[in-house]
């Protein structure tokens, strides 16, 4: 039976996120959870401006790979042949295609489910804690612009069609108060070892602001679906470990399954943080999992029984999950959220008040009883710092 203390901590954590959004406007070794090591981050190069006529640097990059720039903007981006699917960190491109992400296209996007089975866990099961009890995901209060403003949906195209994940607006240390950075999962931007970069990546904060049903949302004005608008990613970085070792069920890349997006302010206007009114700090030095009394995960689950239209959250006392003795231990909480919540931020109370982001949803079992996320350590911090310094200057 759980003690009273963690339950109280869970209650306080759930209240803290709402207060944060309201106030702002709308040592162990590697096998036992020491976090990811610093490694050379896999970062994209700048993707140019948002004109539908491809900027020269983008056009040149496509030509290098035998892709006709004019054909790309006319639909060649739908070609996922291996020799046309850009894979390396330096090859990321995401030119704006005006009118692509219409409301009906967003509503039909699918979830990129990342599930793991018992056989996937066998090699590291000896250093994992027992699976937590399922925690029923709770709907976030509405409007999201008041109770969950930094959380949103990520939309992108993959060989399987148009897809969805979740993400969080995070602070940019080199642009205080003017961040255009979004934290999500690596598998929401890159296919991992067997593929390359996904395409047409956009972020919609506080999606479906008042949790309307699909029918009601279809008849609602556009600001209900995207109260702050939609933001195209112009630069993206994910870990080299995810690019090399990520797989359909996470694979060896799961403990490194994180990514940072830089999004382009709409029409050269205010930054994402200024528009949303808040951004979450990131803690790359969180305590050992066993010393944390509560963590909360937020996102938009889209796999059954959820439909991807409503923001949900789970708060639980975390434990440890190890997929391999040679990779960092992951955080794990009981949660019934499904695919679509991938990439959504995990938060914990920080000293001095407020919340900090400490992980993101990566994988879960086919039974949907828990979620696991990477422990953000030196490698994740290096990736974030590089993006802030080199790409985060808005």
PDB file of C-alpha atoms in Angstrom, residues 2 129-135 316-317 319 332-335 369-371:
ATOM      1  CA  UNK A   2       1.278   3.462  -0.823  1.00  0.00           C
ATOM      2  CA  UNK A 129      11.707  -2.090 -10.145  1.00  0.00           C
ATOM      3  CA  UNK A 130       8.372  -3.958 -10.187  1.00  0.00           C
ATOM      4  CA  UNK A 131       5.898  -2.580 -12.701  1.00  0.00           C
ATOM      5  CA  UNK A 132       3.779   0.147 -11.084  1.00  0.00           C
ATOM      6  CA  UNK A 133       0.036  -0.103 -10.691  1.00  0.00           C
ATOM      7  CA  UNK A 134      -1.858   1.559 -13.546  1.00  0.00           C
ATOM      8  CA  UNK A 135      -2.910   5.149 -12.847  1.00  0.00           C
ATOM      9  CA  UNK A 316       2.514   8.893  -9.693  1.00  0.00           C
ATOM     10  CA  UNK A 317       5.572   8.046  -7.649  1.00  0.00           C
ATOM     11  CA  UNK A 319      10.351   3.891 -10.227  1.00  0.00           C
ATOM     12  CA  UNK A 332       8.629   4.911 -15.092  1.00  0.00           C
ATOM     13  CA  UNK A 333       5.177   5.777 -13.730  1.00  0.00           C
ATOM     14  CA  UNK A 334       1.794   4.077 -13.701  1.00  0.00           C
ATOM     15  CA  UNK A 335      -0.352   5.627 -16.447  1.00  0.00           C
ATOM     16  CA  UNK A 369      -0.519   0.305 -17.687  1.00  0.00           C
ATOM     17  CA  UNK A 370       2.617   2.434 -17.419  1.00  0.00           C
ATOM     18  CA  UNK A 371       4.837   4.876 -19.293  1.00  0.00           C
TER      19      UNK A 371
END
